[in-house]
Short mmCIF file of C-alpha atoms and ligand atoms in Angstrom, two decimals:
data_model
loop_
_atom_site.label_atom_id
_atom_site.label_comp_id
_atom_site.label_asym_id
_atom_site.label_seq_id
_atom_site.Cartn_x
_atom_site.Cartn_y
_atom_site.Cartn_z
CA UNK A 173 19.12 -25.41 3.65
CA UNK A 174 16.53 -23.99 5.99
CA UNK A 175 13.58 -21.86 4.84
CA UNK A 176 11.77 -19.61 7.31
CA UNK A 177 8.57 -18.01 6.02
CA UNK A 178 7.41 -14.94 7.94
CA UNK A 179 4.03 -15.36 9.66
CA UNK A 180 2.86 -12.04 8.19
CA UNK A 181 3.92 -12.72 4.59
CA UNK A 182 1.33 -12.15 1.88
CA UNK A 183 -2.26 -10.86 1.66
CA UNK A 184 -3.25 -8.49 4.43
CA UNK A 185 -6.77 -8.25 5.79
CA UNK A 186 -7.79 -5.38 3.45
CA UNK A 187 -6.48 -6.99 0.27
CA UNK A 188 -7.96 -10.40 1.11
CA UNK A 189 -11.33 -8.80 1.79
CA UNK A 190 -11.22 -6.95 -1.57
CA UNK A 191 -9.98 -9.84 -3.69
CA UNK A 192 -12.51 -12.29 -2.21
CA UNK A 193 -15.34 -9.78 -2.75
CA UNK A 194 -14.43 -9.23 -6.40
CA UNK A 195 -14.18 -12.96 -7.16
CA UNK A 196 -17.62 -13.38 -5.55
CA UNK A 197 -19.07 -10.54 -7.65
CA UNK A 198 -17.60 -12.01 -10.84
CA UNK A 199 -19.07 -15.39 -9.97
CA UNK A 200 -22.52 -13.86 -9.45
CA UNK A 201 -22.35 -11.89 -12.69
CA UNK A 202 -19.21 -11.36 -14.77
CA UNK A 203 -20.72 -8.60 -16.93
CA UNK A 204 -20.20 -4.87 -16.50
CA UNK A 205 -17.94 -4.93 -13.46
CA UNK A 206 -15.35 -2.12 -13.44
CA UNK A 207 -12.38 -1.33 -11.23
CA UNK A 208 -10.82 2.13 -11.01
CA UNK A 209 -7.15 1.23 -11.49
CA UNK A 210 -5.74 -2.27 -10.89
CA UNK A 211 -7.50 -3.92 -7.93
CA UNK A 212 -4.16 -4.74 -6.31
CA UNK A 213 -0.52 -4.33 -7.28
CA UNK A 214 0.04 -7.88 -8.39
CA UNK A 215 -0.02 -8.75 -12.08
CA UNK A 216 -0.72 -12.47 -11.55
CA UNK A 217 -3.93 -11.65 -9.69
CA UNK A 218 -5.06 -8.75 -11.91
CA UNK A 219 -4.54 -10.87 -15.05
CA UNK A 220 -6.69 -13.64 -13.60
CA UNK A 221 -9.43 -11.17 -12.61
CA UNK A 222 -9.36 -9.69 -16.11
CA UNK A 223 -9.73 -13.14 -17.65
CA UNK A 224 -12.84 -13.63 -15.51
CA UNK A 225 -14.41 -10.38 -16.69
CA UNK A 226 -13.19 -7.50 -14.53
CA UNK A 227 -12.65 -4.34 -16.60
CA UNK A 228 -9.92 -1.98 -15.40
CA UNK A 229 -10.40 1.73 -16.05
CA UNK A 230 -7.50 4.12 -15.69
CA UNK A 231 -8.25 7.26 -17.72
CA UNK A 232 -10.27 10.10 -16.31
CA UNK A 233 -12.25 10.36 -19.59
CA UNK A 234 -13.25 6.70 -19.33
CA UNK A 235 -14.25 7.21 -15.69
CA UNK A 236 -16.39 10.18 -16.71
CA UNK A 237 -18.24 8.00 -19.21
CA UNK A 238 -19.10 5.26 -16.70
CA UNK A 239 -22.84 5.36 -16.11
CA UNK A 240 -25.18 2.86 -14.47
CA UNK A 241 -22.39 0.30 -13.96
CA UNK A 242 -21.04 -1.68 -11.02
CA UNK A 243 -17.82 0.06 -10.01
CA UNK A 244 -15.27 -1.19 -7.51
CA UNK A 245 -13.26 1.16 -5.35
CA UNK A 246 -10.02 -0.62 -4.49
CA UNK A 247 -8.32 -0.82 -1.10
CA UNK A 248 -6.34 2.44 -1.56
CA UNK A 249 -9.57 4.41 -1.91
CA UNK A 250 -10.00 7.11 -4.55
CA UNK A 251 -10.09 10.86 -4.75
CA UNK A 252 -13.30 12.36 -3.41
CA UNK A 253 -14.19 14.18 -6.63
CA UNK A 254 -14.01 10.90 -8.57
CA UNK A 255 -16.16 9.15 -5.98
CA UNK A 256 -18.73 11.95 -6.21
CA UNK A 257 -18.68 11.81 -10.02
CA UNK A 258 -19.30 8.04 -10.03
CA UNK A 259 -22.23 8.53 -7.66
CA UNK A 260 -23.59 11.39 -9.76
CA UNK A 261 -23.51 9.12 -12.82
CA UNK A 262 -25.72 6.63 -11.05
CA UNK A 263 -23.13 3.87 -10.76
CA UNK A 264 -23.55 1.19 -8.15
CA UNK A 265 -20.40 1.60 -6.06
CA UNK A 266 -18.79 -1.37 -4.34
CA UNK A 267 -16.53 0.45 -1.90
CA UNK A 268 -13.66 -1.85 -0.91
CA UNK A 269 -11.50 0.94 0.51
CA UNK A 270 -9.60 -0.63 3.40
CA UNK A 271 -11.14 0.53 6.71
CA UNK A 272 -7.68 1.74 7.81
CA UNK A 273 -7.59 4.08 4.81
CA UNK A 274 -11.19 5.25 5.32
CA UNK A 275 -10.21 6.13 8.89
CA UNK A 276 -7.48 8.46 7.56
CA UNK A 277 -9.98 10.14 5.19
CA UNK A 278 -12.25 10.79 8.16
CA UNK A 279 -9.47 12.17 10.37
CA UNK A 280 -8.11 14.42 7.62
CA UNK A 281 -11.57 15.81 6.91
CA UNK A 282 -12.32 16.45 10.60
CA UNK A 283 -8.97 18.06 11.52
CA UNK A 284 -8.89 20.08 8.35
CA UNK A 285 -12.37 21.42 9.11
CA UNK A 286 -11.13 22.36 12.60
CA UNK A 287 -8.41 24.59 11.14
CA UNK A 288 -5.40 22.26 11.33
CA UNK A 289 -2.74 22.16 8.63
CA UNK A 290 -2.41 18.52 7.63
CA UNK A 291 0.87 16.72 7.00
CA UNK A 292 0.79 13.28 5.37
CA UNK A 293 3.97 11.24 5.62
CA UNK A 294 4.08 9.20 2.43
CA UNK A 295 4.62 9.18 -1.29
CA UNK A 296 2.73 12.00 -3.00
CA UNK A 297 2.33 9.96 -6.20
CA UNK A 298 0.79 6.94 -4.48
CA UNK A 299 -2.96 6.59 -5.19
CA UNK A 300 -3.68 6.16 -1.48
CA UNK A 301 -2.04 9.51 -0.73
CA UNK A 302 -3.85 11.24 -3.59
CA UNK A 303 -7.10 9.96 -2.09
CA UNK A 304 -6.16 11.17 1.41
CA UNK A 305 -5.19 14.62 0.13
CA UNK A 306 -8.58 15.00 -1.56
CA UNK A 307 -10.38 14.83 1.81
CA UNK A 308 -8.72 17.97 3.20
CA UNK A 309 -10.57 21.25 3.03
CA UNK A 310 -7.32 23.10 2.46
CA UNK A 311 -3.67 23.24 3.60
CA UNK A 312 -2.46 19.67 3.18
CA UNK A 313 1.18 18.76 2.58
CA UNK A 314 2.85 15.45 1.74
CA UNK A 315 6.37 14.82 3.03
CA UNK A 316 8.69 11.88 2.65
CA UNK A 317 12.07 13.41 3.55
CA UNK A 318 13.79 15.97 5.77
CA UNK A 319 14.13 18.21 2.70
CA UNK A 320 10.35 18.16 2.21
CA UNK A 321 9.89 19.23 5.84
CA UNK A 322 12.42 22.04 5.44
CA UNK A 323 10.43 23.43 2.55
CA UNK A 324 7.25 23.82 4.67
CA UNK A 325 6.50 27.48 5.22
CA UNK A 326 4.72 27.06 8.55
CA UNK A 327 4.76 29.14 11.69
CA UNK A 328 6.02 27.28 14.78
CA UNK A 329 2.66 27.85 16.49
CA UNK A 330 0.49 26.63 13.62
CA UNK A 331 -1.92 23.84 14.47
CA UNK A 332 -0.51 20.81 12.68
CA UNK A 333 -2.05 17.35 12.32
CA UNK A 334 0.14 14.44 11.17
CA UNK A 335 -0.98 11.15 9.59
CA UNK A 336 0.81 8.45 7.64
CA UNK A 337 0.19 6.60 4.42
CA UNK A 338 -0.69 3.12 5.71
CA UNK A 339 2.31 1.42 4.08
CA UNK A 340 4.96 3.99 5.02
CA UNK A 341 8.35 2.71 6.17
CA UNK A 342 7.86 2.98 9.94
CA UNK A 343 11.53 3.66 10.69
CA UNK A 344 11.75 6.61 8.30
CA UNK A 345 8.36 7.88 9.44
CA UNK A 346 9.50 7.96 13.08
CA UNK A 347 12.54 10.07 12.15
CA UNK A 348 10.32 12.54 10.30
CA UNK A 349 7.85 12.69 13.18
CA UNK A 350 10.68 13.54 15.60
CA UNK A 351 11.74 16.42 13.34
CA UNK A 352 8.15 17.66 12.95
CA UNK A 353 7.49 17.47 16.71
CA UNK A 354 10.57 19.60 17.36
CA UNK A 355 9.56 22.15 14.76
CA UNK A 356 5.92 22.65 15.66
CA UNK A 357 4.75 23.17 19.24
CA UNK A 358 1.14 22.62 18.40
CA UNK A 359 1.17 19.28 16.60
CA UNK A 360 -1.11 16.30 16.95
CA UNK A 361 -0.43 12.88 15.54
CA UNK A 362 -2.35 9.69 14.84
CA UNK A 363 -0.27 6.70 13.85
CA UNK A 364 -2.18 5.44 10.82
CA UNK A 365 0.38 2.87 9.71
CA UNK A 366 -1.71 -0.30 9.74
CA UNK A 367 -0.75 -3.24 11.95
CA UNK A 368 -0.33 -5.55 8.97
CA UNK A 369 2.32 -3.25 7.52
CA UNK A 370 4.05 -2.63 10.82
CA UNK A 371 4.15 -6.32 11.76
CA UNK A 372 5.41 -7.36 8.35
CA UNK A 373 8.18 -4.73 8.38
CA UNK A 374 9.26 -5.68 11.93
CA UNK A 375 9.30 -9.34 10.98
CA UNK A 376 11.38 -8.70 7.85
CA UNK A 377 13.96 -6.79 9.87
CA UNK A 378 14.32 -9.69 12.34
CA UNK A 379 14.50 -12.29 9.56
CA UNK A 380 17.01 -10.23 7.56
CA UNK A 381 19.26 -9.86 10.60
CA UNK A 382 19.40 -13.61 11.13
CA UNK A 383 19.24 -15.14 7.63
CA UNK A 384 21.91 -15.54 4.94
CA UNK A 385 19.50 -14.92 2.07
CA UNK A 386 16.21 -13.04 2.02
CA UNK A 387 13.46 -13.51 -0.54
CA UNK A 388 10.83 -10.79 -0.81
CA UNK A 389 7.98 -12.02 -2.97
CA UNK A 390 5.73 -9.57 -4.78
CA UNK A 391 5.49 -7.11 -7.61
CA UNK A 392 7.87 -4.25 -8.18
CA UNK A 393 4.79 -2.09 -8.71
CA UNK A 394 3.70 -2.66 -5.10
CA UNK A 395 5.05 0.09 -2.86
CA UNK A 396 4.79 -2.01 0.33
CA UNK A 397 6.71 -4.85 -1.36
CA UNK A 398 9.45 -2.44 -2.41
CA UNK A 399 9.64 -1.12 1.14
CA UNK A 400 10.05 -4.66 2.49
CA UNK A 401 12.86 -5.13 0.00
CA UNK A 402 14.58 -1.90 1.13
CA UNK A 403 14.32 -2.84 4.82
CA UNK A 404 15.60 -6.34 4.17
CA UNK A 405 18.48 -5.15 1.99
CA UNK A 406 19.63 -2.88 4.80
CA UNK A 407 20.19 -5.88 7.08
CA UNK A 408 20.90 -8.65 4.59
CA UNK A 409 22.97 -7.92 1.48
CA UNK A 410 21.68 -11.09 -0.25
CA UNK A 411 18.10 -9.88 -0.60
CA UNK A 412 16.12 -10.74 -3.75
CA UNK A 413 12.82 -9.37 -4.99
CA UNK A 414 10.94 -12.16 -6.76
CA UNK A 415 7.86 -11.43 -8.85
CA UNK A 416 7.43 -14.92 -10.30
CA UNK A 417 8.75 -18.47 -10.01
CA UNK A 418 11.01 -17.71 -12.98
CA UNK A 419 13.01 -15.23 -10.90
CA UNK A 420 14.29 -18.05 -8.67
CA UNK A 421 17.05 -18.65 -11.24
CA UNK A 422 18.59 -15.26 -10.27
CA UNK A 423 19.35 -16.39 -6.71
CA UNK A 424 23.00 -17.17 -6.12
CA UNK A 425 23.06 -20.81 -5.08
CA UNK A 426 24.90 -21.80 -1.93
CA UNK A 427 24.58 -24.83 0.27
CA UNK A 428 23.43 -24.83 3.93
CA UNK A 429 21.90 -21.43 3.67
CA UNK A 430 19.25 -20.07 5.97
CA UNK A 431 16.64 -18.41 3.78
CA UNK A 432 14.11 -15.92 5.14
CA UNK A 433 10.93 -15.26 3.18
CA UNK A 434 8.40 -12.48 3.24
CA UNK A 435 5.86 -11.16 0.77
CA UNK A 436 3.99 -7.92 0.12
CA UNK A 437 0.38 -7.35 1.14
CA UNK A 438 -0.83 -8.00 -2.41
CA UNK A 439 1.02 -11.28 -2.94
CA UNK A 440 -1.32 -14.32 -3.06
CA UNK A 441 -0.50 -17.47 -1.12
CA UNK A 442 -0.36 -19.63 -4.26
CA UNK A 443 2.45 -17.46 -5.69
CA UNK A 444 4.46 -17.79 -2.47
CA UNK A 445 3.98 -21.56 -2.60
CA UNK A 446 4.94 -21.77 -6.29
CA UNK A 447 8.15 -19.82 -5.69
CA UNK A 448 9.07 -21.83 -2.61
CA UNK A 449 8.56 -25.07 -4.53
CA UNK A 450 10.99 -23.81 -7.17
CA UNK A 451 13.50 -22.84 -4.49
CA UNK A 452 13.28 -26.31 -2.91
CA UNK A 453 13.76 -27.96 -6.32
CA UNK A 454 16.63 -25.71 -7.43
CA UNK A 455 18.73 -25.67 -4.28
FE1 LIG B 532 -5.44 -2.15 4.62
FE2 LIG B 532 -3.10 -2.28 5.70
FE3 LIG B 532 -3.74 -3.93 3.85
S1 LIG B 532 -4.16 -0.47 5.12
S2 LIG B 532 -5.13 -2.83 2.55
S3 LIG B 532 -4.69 -3.83 5.87
S4 LIG B 532 -1.75 -3.02 4.10
#
């Protein structure tokens, strides 16, 4: 058996920066530290942070009642009205929005103010996309399929600006961009898929094409992990999504297999190691 772990597997720059910062803050003072939503989409990490004192707030009513607290903005960013409300209520904001996401907020604001209609390629229910949408002055549309594009009631000459959710599937996004470019003469585009995502997806494709079994490590609640799984499954039928070391028992055991491994941006190194140790022991 051979195991090949992708160089880009696991925490990306933005997640590492956020997780390290929150552990440091908890060490300094574990009291009254709040996060709007789970800090990252990984239950192992969020459980540990909770045990050390981090309080997760999800309801709008609870957010409204936060006053004079330390409040963390996670890597996805948040909607502008919520940010403004937290400021208004005199909270001390620790803004850990990934710089790649902040860049999209800035672009959307600028182009929207210059009269462009904005198209975001991504999942409209993803918190990152909700945050991006909130920075447009008006006319912003989220598309993830050809059908979504067909439903746009634009004129061919409209000024259109296209951005991407940072963790969008690059292959699908390129297809949609080609359609949009053909439809609208006056379109501008900034590729906002972050390098970490792009590199990880490219790597998974190569591994999946050459390995007998693929292990994608991460939580099912993480959209970038699910996308890695989808890409891998396309090229390697024996692809498994593993959230914990326990899931190793679900892998069909064969001898002399070449196993490729990748992990979502919110998967910590220690979880990858734990799972790989189980694989080595079981196979
Ligand atoms: Fe940032 Fe990309 Fe990670 S947008 S949070 S570096 S996946």
